[in-house]
Amino acid sequence: MSLKIKDLPEENLFTKGHTACPGCGGAIMAKIAMKVFGKNTCAYFPANCLLVFGGTYPLNAFKVPYLHVLFENSAVCAAGIKRALNKLGKEDVNVVAFAGDGGTADIGIQALSGAAERNEDIIYICYDNEAYMNTGIQRSGSTPFGAWTTTTPVGSKIAGKERFKKDVPRIMIAHDVPYVATASISYPLDLLKKLEKVKNMKGFRYLQIFAPCPTGWRLDPSKTVEIGKLAVESGMWTLYEFENGKMTINKKPKMIPVREYLKPQGRFRHLTDEQIDILQELVKKKWERDLAMAESTH
Amino acid sequence: MMRMVTGNYAVAYGALLSRVDLIAAYPITPQTFIVEHASEFVNDGLLDAEFMRVESEHSAMSACVAASATGVRAFTATASQGLALMHEVLFIAGAGHLPIVMPVVNRTVASPIGIWAEHNDTMPQRDTGWMQVYCEDNQEVLDMVIQAYKIAENKKVLLPIMVNLDAFILSHTVEPVNFPEQSKVDKFLPRYKPEHVHLSPDDPMTVGSFAPPEYIQEVRYQTEESMLNAKKVIQEVNDEFAKMFGRNYHGMVEEYRTEGADAILVTIGTVTSTAREVIDEYRAKGKKVGLVKLRFFRPFPIEQFIDIAKRTKAIGVYDRSISFGSGGPSFIEVKSAIYGHTSIPMINFLAGLGGRDVMSDDIELMLDKTLEAAKTGKVEKDVVWIGTRGVTP
């Protein structure tokens, strides 16, 4: 039986008082994830929004023990905690790293790849808001094509990001770890199912959760969930799982025009028709590729 | 039991005797054999430890920090570039009061790339909150790994420590080493049971919280306080070890034939052994010279040097590394320590950089120049480069 929203405990282990921006997708992710993982959990946070809005000493919104060491070593620090807990006879504790997309796709990818290759017994969550939001909206490897950020400004010569979003889940699939999945805060039932699954598995588990950032995306903060749905419906973000060598698509995109997804976001306001066409073409190719992979592994 | 082993084997065996809980390491010449021996100990069931064969030194230190914060005894070893790569993580262990022990096989840091002995890997780590001890032979290496845990885990200290050994001169050289019995080591070094830090759902604790300026200065003070406390603890652990195992390293520094010396040479690392021989020859000729072996660089033996300086007429300090634009790190520290207590002349000798051999002739030159300074009360040059092409010492 799969977990339903009403099955979740009342108590929040990521509790009120945190200082996230209104409509923060990361905060929604943390709240849901902590409800599923429960008290028997140790968390790791790199230098990211979650660490800062989750608690500035002596305040703290997390009711589980957590460690912060640095930015680029989330995977290995989580693994170090897990190995030490094993040595202390506490093998049943969930150890979860919560890193952003910059801390995962860019600076953290070496430690991530190493931990995955060693099949460290940890859960690694990348909450993807497609830029370095904590430091002020700078582009990351996970920023999509065309997006405005403070380091891909809309200039008269170059406007927005010139390269495409790095596909980290596909990199993780190449590691042949027990579990890789994509999810979104806008699809809570699918997210719950995946969180529950990783909680009850062993070995290296990677979950990349689409978590819109209204502040960085120049989006109305009441539209966080809506924009996440448009991302999936347009095919900009695909929901799938890779488990035991098999890839399963969890939601077939409706393939609404990407323009519908881009329109509410100030970060894409400047896009020309040609740039939108490039994105539309990219979405098509990505979907065909994901589908072919899903079919070929079954 | 006496065995013929390399410095690297002595390090790995020291970790085994210390019953480390977790090893995280990445291979780098000339440290590789430490990781290999430790792997054998674990795979042969001689050492019950989690072993993380990580993908970089940055991750090795990160894993040790995380494991130590969780509450276990952590161990790693590195050299040169590997230590430089760890630099960022070292600060976390120091300020976090995590008693990690890390032998460092001192190797030159590029450029040019080289693999031989130089102290320009560890000296720049001075301000990271790690204690540092430099060894002279493989027996000292083994003994100091064990002592290091005892010092680091002392409640008044709780700081990480580097146990330093010169590349190849110790790491790859076979020497007779007395292996202590496990039962005696267990008595000397009980299991690690931290009270100040742990990660456990039974008793949630935040480790490494984001902190505003209202709190950080106090954290700095606490690290300094621990470092100062370590001075006494180092001596206590030294004395307890000497009593139990019969080998006395004299704590922060060791004095050798300093009685009535007009000139004293301060050495660090393996050069000390060569210097002992030369001191003996000079003493046999009636020349009043003595030797101070600088063991701990952090905390620095300030009080010991004030005392030593008051008993002699000139001090020469040998360094195997340079702080460009200022001088050798040990020289700078000794000079700073004795300032205001005496005005005797001091000279810095730089030799053996990049792993070049330091011969007895070189030591003679150091002693002659220091004796001259003792006689005249003056020095020509503060920093003297020995054996450098195109440079007159």
XYZ file of C-alpha atoms in Angstrom:
691
model
C 0.000 0.000 0.000
C 1.377 3.339 -0.962
C 1.615 6.234 1.433
C -1.143 8.847 1.292
C -1.041 12.436 2.494
C -3.445 11.629 5.341
C -1.053 8.909 6.530
C 1.669 11.443 7.234
C 2.311 12.309 10.876
C 0.947 15.597 12.219
C 4.276 16.535 13.704
C 6.652 18.504 11.548
C 10.327 17.674 11.987
C 11.096 20.686 9.827
C 9.043 23.024 11.904
C 7.781 26.598 11.801
C 9.993 29.585 12.405
C 12.345 29.008 9.506
C 13.130 32.012 7.354
C 12.587 30.736 3.810
C 11.178 33.164 1.231
C 7.413 33.000 0.585
C 6.586 30.169 -1.789
C 9.964 28.426 -1.362
C 9.962 25.050 -3.091
C 12.925 23.933 -0.990
C 10.998 24.464 2.251
C 8.039 22.455 0.893
C 10.461 19.672 -0.046
C 12.082 19.679 3.416
C 8.751 19.574 5.218
C 7.424 16.614 3.204
C 10.725 14.703 3.230
C 11.168 15.024 6.992
C 7.622 13.795 7.610
C 8.425 10.642 5.652
C 11.922 10.017 6.997
C 10.873 10.576 10.610
C 12.844 10.983 13.800
C 15.266 8.147 13.241
C 17.217 10.298 10.804
C 20.506 12.181 10.646
C 20.670 14.922 8.033
C 23.541 16.613 6.242
C 23.274 20.094 4.789
C 25.964 21.719 2.685
C 26.227 25.502 2.518
C 22.825 26.178 0.967
C 19.522 28.003 1.514
C 18.191 25.129 3.607
C 21.080 25.411 6.075
C 20.631 29.158 6.421
C 16.830 29.413 6.554
C 16.614 26.191 8.563
C 18.409 27.789 11.464
C 20.936 30.421 12.364
C 22.545 29.638 15.718
C 21.033 29.449 18.315
C 17.766 28.910 16.367
C 16.937 25.697 14.542
C 13.873 24.460 12.670
C 15.045 20.846 12.308
C 14.088 18.361 15.008
C 16.628 15.768 13.909
C 20.407 15.852 14.372
C 22.227 17.427 11.488
C 25.738 18.144 10.356
C 27.125 20.843 8.146
C 30.757 20.691 7.034
C 31.232 22.392 3.673
C 29.640 22.916 0.274
C 31.047 20.229 -2.033
C 31.229 17.190 0.212
C 27.590 16.366 1.050
C 27.695 12.818 -0.269
C 30.894 11.830 1.505
C 29.916 13.521 4.765
C 26.594 11.663 4.763
C 28.543 8.483 4.052
C 30.944 9.243 6.919
C 28.004 9.649 9.307
C 26.465 6.386 8.093
C 29.700 4.401 8.418
C 30.268 5.774 11.920
C 26.693 4.936 12.952
C 27.230 1.402 11.648
C 30.367 1.137 13.765
C 28.335 2.275 16.775
C 25.708 -0.395 16.096
C 23.056 2.080 14.914
C 22.571 0.609 11.451
C 18.866 1.481 11.248
C 19.296 5.284 11.163
C 18.392 7.012 7.863
C 21.189 9.286 6.718
C 20.078 11.906 4.224
C 22.004 14.634 2.426
C 19.948 17.604 1.236
C 21.939 19.496 -1.360
C 20.920 22.070 -3.924
C 21.568 21.822 -7.646
C 24.799 23.851 -7.525
C 26.098 21.731 -4.652
C 25.200 18.636 -6.673
C 25.692 19.283 -10.381
C 28.759 21.500 -10.025
C 30.960 21.669 -6.949
C 29.614 18.501 -5.315
C 29.687 16.131 -8.257
C 33.053 14.548 -7.454
C 32.091 13.497 -3.936
C 28.660 12.483 -5.236
C 30.125 10.283 -7.952
C 32.602 8.702 -5.523
C 29.918 7.891 -2.954
C 27.655 6.459 -5.656
C 30.425 4.290 -7.073
C 31.138 2.919 -3.586
C 27.388 2.370 -3.143
C 27.433 4.169 0.205
C 24.276 3.406 2.167
C 22.793 6.918 2.076
C 19.918 8.904 0.603
C 21.048 11.864 -1.472
C 18.415 14.470 -2.260
C 19.128 17.205 -4.743
C 16.455 19.879 -4.525
C 16.719 21.514 -7.876
C 15.867 25.195 -8.188
C 18.132 25.662 -11.167
C 20.642 28.227 -9.868
C 22.752 29.258 -6.860
C 19.908 30.921 -4.982
C 21.581 31.241 -1.586
C 24.336 33.443 -2.984
C 21.978 35.512 -5.128
C 20.726 33.697 -8.243
C 23.939 32.827 -10.098
C 23.817 30.260 -12.896
C 24.623 26.641 -12.085
C 25.122 23.626 -14.316
C 21.474 22.914 -13.645
C 20.201 26.271 -14.955
C 18.176 25.782 -18.152
C 19.001 27.232 -21.549
C 18.078 30.870 -21.991
C 17.405 31.618 -18.311
C 18.367 34.939 -16.848
C 20.498 34.753 -13.709
C 22.789 37.366 -12.171
C 25.743 35.759 -13.981
C 23.849 35.183 -17.232
C 22.356 38.664 -17.485
C 20.274 39.854 -20.391
C 22.816 41.955 -22.242
C 22.720 43.541 -25.666
C 25.212 40.954 -26.951
C 24.380 37.843 -24.925
C 21.018 37.234 -23.264
C 20.637 34.503 -20.664
C 22.366 31.131 -20.336
C 23.945 29.849 -23.533
C 24.300 26.211 -22.495
C 21.797 23.522 -21.551
C 20.829 22.063 -18.170
C 23.176 19.324 -16.988
C 21.251 16.055 -16.666
C 22.513 14.822 -13.293
C 19.950 12.006 -12.872
C 21.258 10.486 -16.119
C 24.815 10.751 -14.759
C 23.658 8.960 -11.622
C 21.958 6.234 -13.656
C 25.340 5.623 -15.281
C 26.638 4.711 -11.798
C 24.264 1.718 -11.643
C 23.205 2.558 -8.099
C 20.154 0.854 -6.577
C 17.827 3.822 -7.079
C 17.675 7.062 -9.054
C 14.498 9.083 -9.413
C 13.239 12.488 -10.363
C 10.305 14.040 -8.520
C 8.604 17.378 -8.005
C 7.065 19.186 -5.051
C 4.066 19.787 -7.333
C 3.294 16.056 -7.428
C 3.165 15.175 -3.729
C 1.754 11.669 -4.126
C 4.489 10.693 -6.548
C 7.039 12.371 -4.260
C 5.737 10.556 -1.175
C 5.899 7.215 -2.943
C 9.528 7.838 -3.872
C 10.537 9.138 -0.452
C 8.924 6.133 1.197
C 10.724 3.856 -1.238
C 14.181 5.324 -0.631
C 13.592 5.230 3.107
C 13.100 1.476 2.975
C 15.953 0.668 0.612
C 19.663 0.016 1.161
C 22.601 1.339 -0.783
C 23.020 4.575 -2.646
C 19.742 6.306 -3.448
C 19.532 9.499 -5.501
C 16.439 11.643 -5.725
C 16.343 14.928 -7.646
C 13.328 16.971 -6.630
C 12.160 19.875 -8.762
C 11.718 22.740 -6.272
C 10.786 26.101 -7.838
C 12.305 29.257 -6.373
C 9.919 32.199 -6.896
C 12.593 34.682 -5.797
C 15.152 33.480 -8.297
C 12.719 32.707 -11.065
C 11.026 36.093 -10.815
C 7.729 34.343 -10.230
C 4.624 35.186 -8.199
C 5.227 33.298 -4.897
C 1.680 31.912 -4.985
C 2.532 30.053 -8.231
C 5.227 27.670 -6.916
C 3.125 24.521 -7.203
C 1.491 25.622 -10.447
C 4.817 26.273 -12.194
C 6.075 22.865 -11.089
C 3.055 21.268 -12.750
C 3.603 23.242 -15.948
C 7.229 22.046 -15.961
C 6.067 18.429 -16.018
C 3.149 18.988 -18.397
C 5.404 20.748 -20.895
C 8.090 18.070 -20.630
C 10.681 20.500 -19.221
C 10.903 18.143 -16.210
C 10.159 14.431 -16.458
C 9.107 12.233 -13.558
C 10.762 8.837 -13.652
C 12.465 6.151 -11.578
C 15.460 3.984 -12.289
C 15.460 0.889 -10.141
C 17.245 -2.441 -10.545
C 18.430 -1.423 -13.999
C 14.932 -0.506 -15.195
C 13.652 2.945 -15.985
C 9.969 3.708 -15.486
C 8.247 6.930 -16.560
C 5.865 7.951 -13.785
C 3.970 10.594 -15.669
C 3.633 10.994 -19.383
C 3.878 14.706 -20.243
C 0.915 16.321 -21.991
C 3.429 18.192 -24.103
C 1.784 21.564 -23.739
C 3.921 24.244 -25.451
C 6.956 25.197 -23.351
C 5.858 28.800 -23.860
C 3.117 28.140 -21.261
C 5.759 27.139 -18.721
C 8.097 30.014 -19.568
C 5.531 32.809 -19.642
C 4.880 33.296 -15.891
C 8.619 33.445 -15.112
C 10.553 36.697 -15.253
C 13.777 34.752 -15.804
C 12.575 33.812 -19.311
C 10.881 37.122 -20.161
C 13.551 38.156 -22.658
C 13.516 34.954 -24.735
C 13.189 35.385 -28.495
C 11.007 33.120 -30.592
C 14.175 31.429 -31.850
C 15.316 30.671 -28.280
C 11.881 29.317 -27.387
C 12.029 27.098 -30.479
C 15.390 25.748 -29.303
C 13.871 24.880 -25.921
C 10.821 23.294 -27.550
C 13.098 21.141 -29.699
C 15.175 20.202 -26.638
C 12.085 19.095 -24.725
C 11.026 16.892 -27.630
C 14.439 15.243 -27.890
C 14.713 14.744 -24.138
C 11.299 13.111 -23.974
C 12.087 10.799 -26.898
C 15.356 9.859 -25.232
C 13.782 9.197 -21.820
C 11.022 7.161 -23.404
C 13.461 5.115 -25.481
C 15.513 4.403 -22.363
C 12.428 3.382 -20.398
C 11.322 1.062 -23.198
C 14.760 -0.431 -23.752
C 15.226 -1.332 -20.068
C 11.910 -3.139 -19.734
C 58.665 -7.146 19.957
C 61.351 -5.633 17.728
C 60.599 -5.591 13.994
C 62.291 -4.078 10.962
C 59.743 -1.781 9.345
C 59.343 1.347 7.254
C 57.906 4.578 8.621
C 54.754 3.932 6.638
C 54.326 0.506 8.247
C 54.927 2.062 11.670
C 52.138 4.561 10.948
C 49.680 1.880 9.837
C 50.559 -0.337 12.786
C 50.117 2.616 15.125
C 46.584 3.033 13.770
C 45.928 -0.672 14.302
C 47.183 -0.537 17.892
C 45.037 2.560 18.458
C 42.005 0.527 17.333
C 40.736 3.232 14.991
C 37.031 2.907 14.113
C 37.098 4.512 10.699
C 39.747 5.036 8.056
C 39.119 7.233 5.032
C 42.060 7.626 2.717
C 43.284 8.361 -0.754
C 46.688 7.245 -2.044
C 49.499 9.702 -2.738
C 53.229 9.079 -3.001
C 54.967 8.637 -0.554
C 52.027 7.878 1.771
C 50.585 5.036 -0.342
C 51.939 2.169 1.747
C 50.109 3.455 4.796
C 46.788 3.020 2.971
C 47.883 -0.344 1.570
C 49.004 -1.739 4.942
C 45.829 -0.464 6.620
C 43.770 -2.110 3.847
C 45.553 -5.397 4.541
C 44.932 -5.119 8.287
C 41.214 -4.565 7.682
C 40.866 -7.230 4.985
C 42.763 -9.757 7.097
C 40.477 -9.058 10.041
C 43.286 -7.700 12.226
C 41.625 -4.305 12.499
C 37.873 -3.915 12.917
C 37.368 -0.588 11.177
C 35.122 0.935 8.533
C 37.362 1.667 5.563
C 36.328 4.316 3.061
C 38.476 4.194 -0.081
C 37.409 7.654 -1.160
C 37.944 9.484 -4.427
C 40.086 12.365 -3.123
C 41.851 13.746 -0.069
C 39.138 16.364 0.241
C 36.667 13.541 0.689
C 39.029 11.623 2.992
C 39.135 14.519 5.441
C 35.410 15.199 4.994
C 34.604 11.585 5.876
C 36.862 11.766 8.952
C 35.184 14.991 10.071
C 31.700 13.491 9.636
C 32.662 10.253 11.385
C 34.383 12.025 14.262
C 31.348 14.309 14.652
C 29.186 11.189 14.798
C 31.346 9.915 17.634
C 34.015 7.480 16.460
C 37.831 7.434 16.326
C 38.828 8.508 12.808
C 42.103 8.115 10.946
C 43.568 9.220 7.644
C 47.011 9.920 6.221
C 48.251 12.058 3.380
C 51.134 14.091 1.923
C 51.875 17.217 -0.051
C 49.196 18.075 -2.630
C 46.770 15.837 -0.799
C 47.128 17.947 2.310
C 46.778 21.106 0.238
C 43.537 19.720 -1.191
C 42.312 19.013 2.349
C 43.106 22.532 3.524
C 39.514 23.745 3.443
C 38.298 20.805 5.516
C 41.077 21.054 8.110
C 39.541 24.184 9.625
C 36.288 22.330 10.325
C 38.100 19.681 12.369
C 40.013 22.291 14.380
C 37.089 24.560 15.250
C 34.796 21.548 15.576
C 36.994 19.968 18.287
C 37.250 16.711 16.388
C 40.250 14.657 17.595
C 41.252 13.159 14.253
C 44.798 11.822 13.917
C 46.477 12.279 10.544
C 50.041 11.243 9.808
C 51.479 13.407 7.050
C 54.423 12.141 5.048
C 56.093 15.483 4.445
C 56.611 15.938 0.728
C 57.333 18.949 -1.435
C 54.345 20.869 -2.793
C 54.570 21.744 -6.503
C 55.744 23.550 -8.486
C 58.005 21.939 -9.644
C 56.318 18.643 -8.945
C 58.536 16.461 -6.753
C 58.020 13.649 -4.288
C 60.795 14.167 -1.746
C 60.934 15.706 1.710
C 59.983 19.308 2.328
C 57.814 20.840 5.028
C 55.968 23.234 2.745
C 52.917 20.965 2.923
C 52.309 21.078 6.674
C 53.725 24.487 7.590
C 51.034 26.400 5.671
C 48.411 24.496 7.739
C 49.629 26.345 10.841
C 46.401 28.279 11.449
C 43.860 25.513 10.888
C 43.556 24.553 14.558
C 45.533 21.306 14.186
C 48.359 20.297 16.474
C 51.528 19.280 14.668
C 54.370 17.029 15.816
C 57.476 16.226 13.733
C 59.231 12.874 14.130
C 62.882 11.909 13.884
C 62.724 8.131 13.419
C 60.262 5.306 12.826
C 60.010 4.350 16.503
C 58.906 7.870 17.278
C 56.426 7.687 14.393
C 54.725 4.591 15.810
C 54.765 5.898 19.356
C 53.425 9.305 18.347
C 50.416 7.902 16.464
C 49.359 6.261 19.739
C 50.227 9.309 21.847
C 48.471 11.565 19.330
C 45.078 9.983 20.038
C 45.666 10.268 23.761
C 46.547 13.968 23.466
C 43.822 14.794 20.938
C 41.039 13.045 22.860
C 41.926 14.616 26.201
C 38.874 16.599 27.358
C 40.958 19.714 27.902
C 42.269 19.518 24.330
C 39.885 17.889 21.823
C 41.787 19.018 18.767
C 42.997 17.166 15.671
C 46.679 16.410 15.214
C 49.142 15.795 12.390
C 51.989 13.341 13.015
C 54.711 14.312 10.556
C 57.398 12.139 9.036
C 59.856 13.050 6.290
C 59.177 11.548 2.857
C 61.334 8.502 2.030
C 63.901 9.323 4.744
C 61.390 7.741 7.137
C 58.398 6.630 5.077
C 60.386 4.184 2.937
C 63.371 3.459 5.166
C 63.459 0.249 7.171
C 64.479 0.706 10.793
C 64.223 -1.442 13.900
C 61.027 -0.542 15.738
C 59.814 -1.877 19.053
C 56.136 -2.818 18.723
C 54.183 -2.278 21.931
C 51.806 -4.995 23.067
C 48.135 -4.436 22.240
C 47.067 -5.017 25.850
C 49.424 -2.303 27.076
C 48.274 0.130 24.389
C 44.651 -0.586 25.330
C 45.485 0.344 28.899
C 47.263 3.510 27.808
C 44.614 4.495 25.249
C 41.062 3.526 26.265
C 38.171 3.508 23.763
C 37.033 6.927 22.542
C 33.784 8.016 24.167
C 33.023 11.615 23.199
C 30.811 13.687 25.445
C 31.042 16.972 23.559
C 29.741 15.894 20.155
C 27.685 13.144 18.546
C 25.099 12.632 15.832
C 22.379 10.382 17.123
C 18.577 10.488 16.800
C 18.269 9.550 20.524
C 19.762 12.904 21.454
C 19.600 15.313 18.504
C 22.456 17.787 18.197
C 23.255 20.306 15.506
C 26.899 20.214 14.492
C 28.214 23.004 12.303
C 25.305 25.428 12.543
C 25.348 28.669 10.569
C 26.437 31.305 13.089
C 26.347 35.101 13.222
C 29.254 37.255 14.524
C 27.670 37.236 17.995
C 29.027 33.708 18.478
C 32.024 33.059 16.240
C 34.640 34.954 18.235
C 33.958 32.744 21.275
C 34.501 29.670 19.089
C 37.906 31.043 18.099
C 38.772 31.632 21.743
C 37.822 28.068 22.649
C 40.136 26.645 19.986
C 42.976 28.817 21.279
C 42.235 27.741 24.841
C 42.411 24.074 23.796
C 45.672 24.681 22.004
C 47.171 26.267 25.117
C 45.826 23.456 27.322
C 47.491 20.979 24.977
C 50.948 22.154 26.087
C 50.489 20.621 29.515
C 48.667 17.555 28.199
C 51.446 16.813 25.685
C 53.942 16.668 28.550
C 51.647 14.533 30.733
C 51.009 12.060 27.920
C 54.737 11.973 27.134
C 55.558 11.177 30.746
C 52.868 8.541 31.083
C 54.043 6.909 27.861
C 57.663 7.001 29.020
C 56.717 5.334 32.278
C 54.683 2.634 30.603
C 56.766 1.908 27.497
C 60.223 3.156 28.502
C 60.656 5.685 25.688
C 60.807 9.389 26.553
C 60.522 12.041 23.831
C 60.521 14.938 26.290
C 57.270 16.563 25.135
C 57.239 19.751 23.084
C 61.022 19.922 22.522
C 63.992 17.721 23.256
C 67.244 19.293 24.363
C 70.468 17.537 23.416
C 73.750 18.593 25.044
C 72.599 22.145 25.655
C 74.345 22.448 29.047
C 76.631 25.490 28.926
C 76.210 25.822 25.154
C 77.248 29.147 23.613
C 75.452 28.283 20.399
C 72.290 26.242 20.021
C 70.936 24.813 16.786
C 67.224 24.137 16.504
C 66.262 21.359 14.096
C 63.005 19.787 12.947
C 62.358 16.324 11.473
C 65.025 13.839 10.411
C 67.849 16.374 10.110
C 67.981 16.134 13.904
C 69.731 12.747 13.732
C 72.498 14.124 11.523
C 72.812 17.135 13.805
C 73.239 14.933 16.907
C 76.359 13.363 15.340
C 77.876 16.720 14.466
C 77.133 18.105 17.929
C 78.972 15.111 19.431
C 82.000 15.792 17.185
C 82.034 19.492 18.107
C 81.663 18.753 21.795
C 84.552 16.277 21.518
C 86.629 19.153 20.163
C 85.564 21.317 23.101
C 83.207 23.529 21.121
C 80.245 24.586 23.223
C 77.294 23.713 21.022
C 73.932 22.191 21.755
C 70.858 21.004 19.936
C 67.144 21.532 20.372
C 64.833 19.190 18.530
C 61.656 21.057 17.749
C 58.909 18.424 18.058
C 55.654 20.319 18.342
C 55.077 23.184 15.955
C 51.466 23.637 17.121
C 51.053 24.409 19.908
C 54.411 26.171 19.756
C 56.814 25.674 22.690
C 57.081 29.380 23.509
C 57.927 28.937 27.201
C 60.613 26.341 26.451
C 62.350 28.646 23.974
C 62.289 31.604 26.359
C 64.055 29.385 28.881
C 66.539 28.033 26.338
C 67.346 31.490 24.960
C 68.239 32.717 28.417
C 70.839 29.953 28.734
C 72.777 30.561 25.515
C 74.460 33.280 23.441
C 73.131 32.599 19.921
C 70.448 30.470 18.286
C 70.455 29.034 14.780
C 67.193 27.638 13.448
C 67.038 25.094 10.649
C 63.965 25.045 8.387
C 62.949 22.699 5.579
C 60.470 25.199 4.203
C 60.188 28.918 3.631
C 57.532 31.543 4.086
C 58.466 33.651 1.078
C 59.426 37.195 1.960
C 59.967 36.442 5.632
C 62.007 33.297 6.397
C 61.642 29.738 7.629
C 58.486 29.135 9.685
C 60.332 27.673 12.700
C 62.745 30.609 12.698
C 59.920 33.131 12.641
C 58.208 31.322 15.517
C 61.302 30.987 17.709
C 62.186 34.638 17.134
C 58.664 35.687 18.023
C 58.713 33.470 21.132
C 61.889 34.928 22.654
C 61.298 38.568 21.714
C 61.498 40.801 24.775
C 63.123 38.113 26.913
C 66.609 38.273 25.447
C 68.412 40.036 22.629
C 70.761 37.262 21.534
C 71.448 36.981 17.789
C 69.460 34.478 15.714
C 70.103 33.014 12.278
C 67.849 31.015 10.000
C 69.272 28.171 7.902
C 67.394 26.905 4.888
C 68.566 23.581 3.468
C 67.163 20.370 2.074
C 64.242 22.040 0.325
C 62.619 19.800 -2.260
C 64.186 16.796 -0.531
C 67.855 17.515 -1.147
C 70.051 15.742 1.421
C 71.250 17.772 4.371
C 74.792 16.524 5.089
C 76.993 16.844 8.141
C 78.998 19.549 6.295
C 75.845 21.610 6.111
C 75.235 21.186 9.828
C 78.858 22.195 10.510
C 78.320 25.394 8.558
C 75.181 26.099 10.602
C 77.036 25.524 13.864
C 80.050 27.602 12.784
C 77.880 30.542 11.826
C 75.894 30.318 15.059
C 79.137 30.099 17.106
C 80.436 33.170 15.243
C 77.224 35.034 16.098
C 77.597 33.966 19.729
C 81.132 35.409 19.729
C 80.411 38.693 17.955
C 76.832 39.184 19.092
C 75.922 39.989 15.493
C 74.680 38.258 12.327
C 75.522 39.130 8.750
C 72.365 37.739 7.250
C 69.168 36.680 9.041
C 68.257 34.022 6.501
C 71.055 31.844 5.135
C 70.488 29.549 2.160
C 72.763 26.516 2.316
C 73.780 24.504 -0.724
C 71.896 26.682 -3.205
C 73.479 27.112 -6.648
C 74.621 30.685 -7.216
C 73.942 31.722 -3.630
C 76.715 32.298 -1.096
C 75.642 31.069 2.327
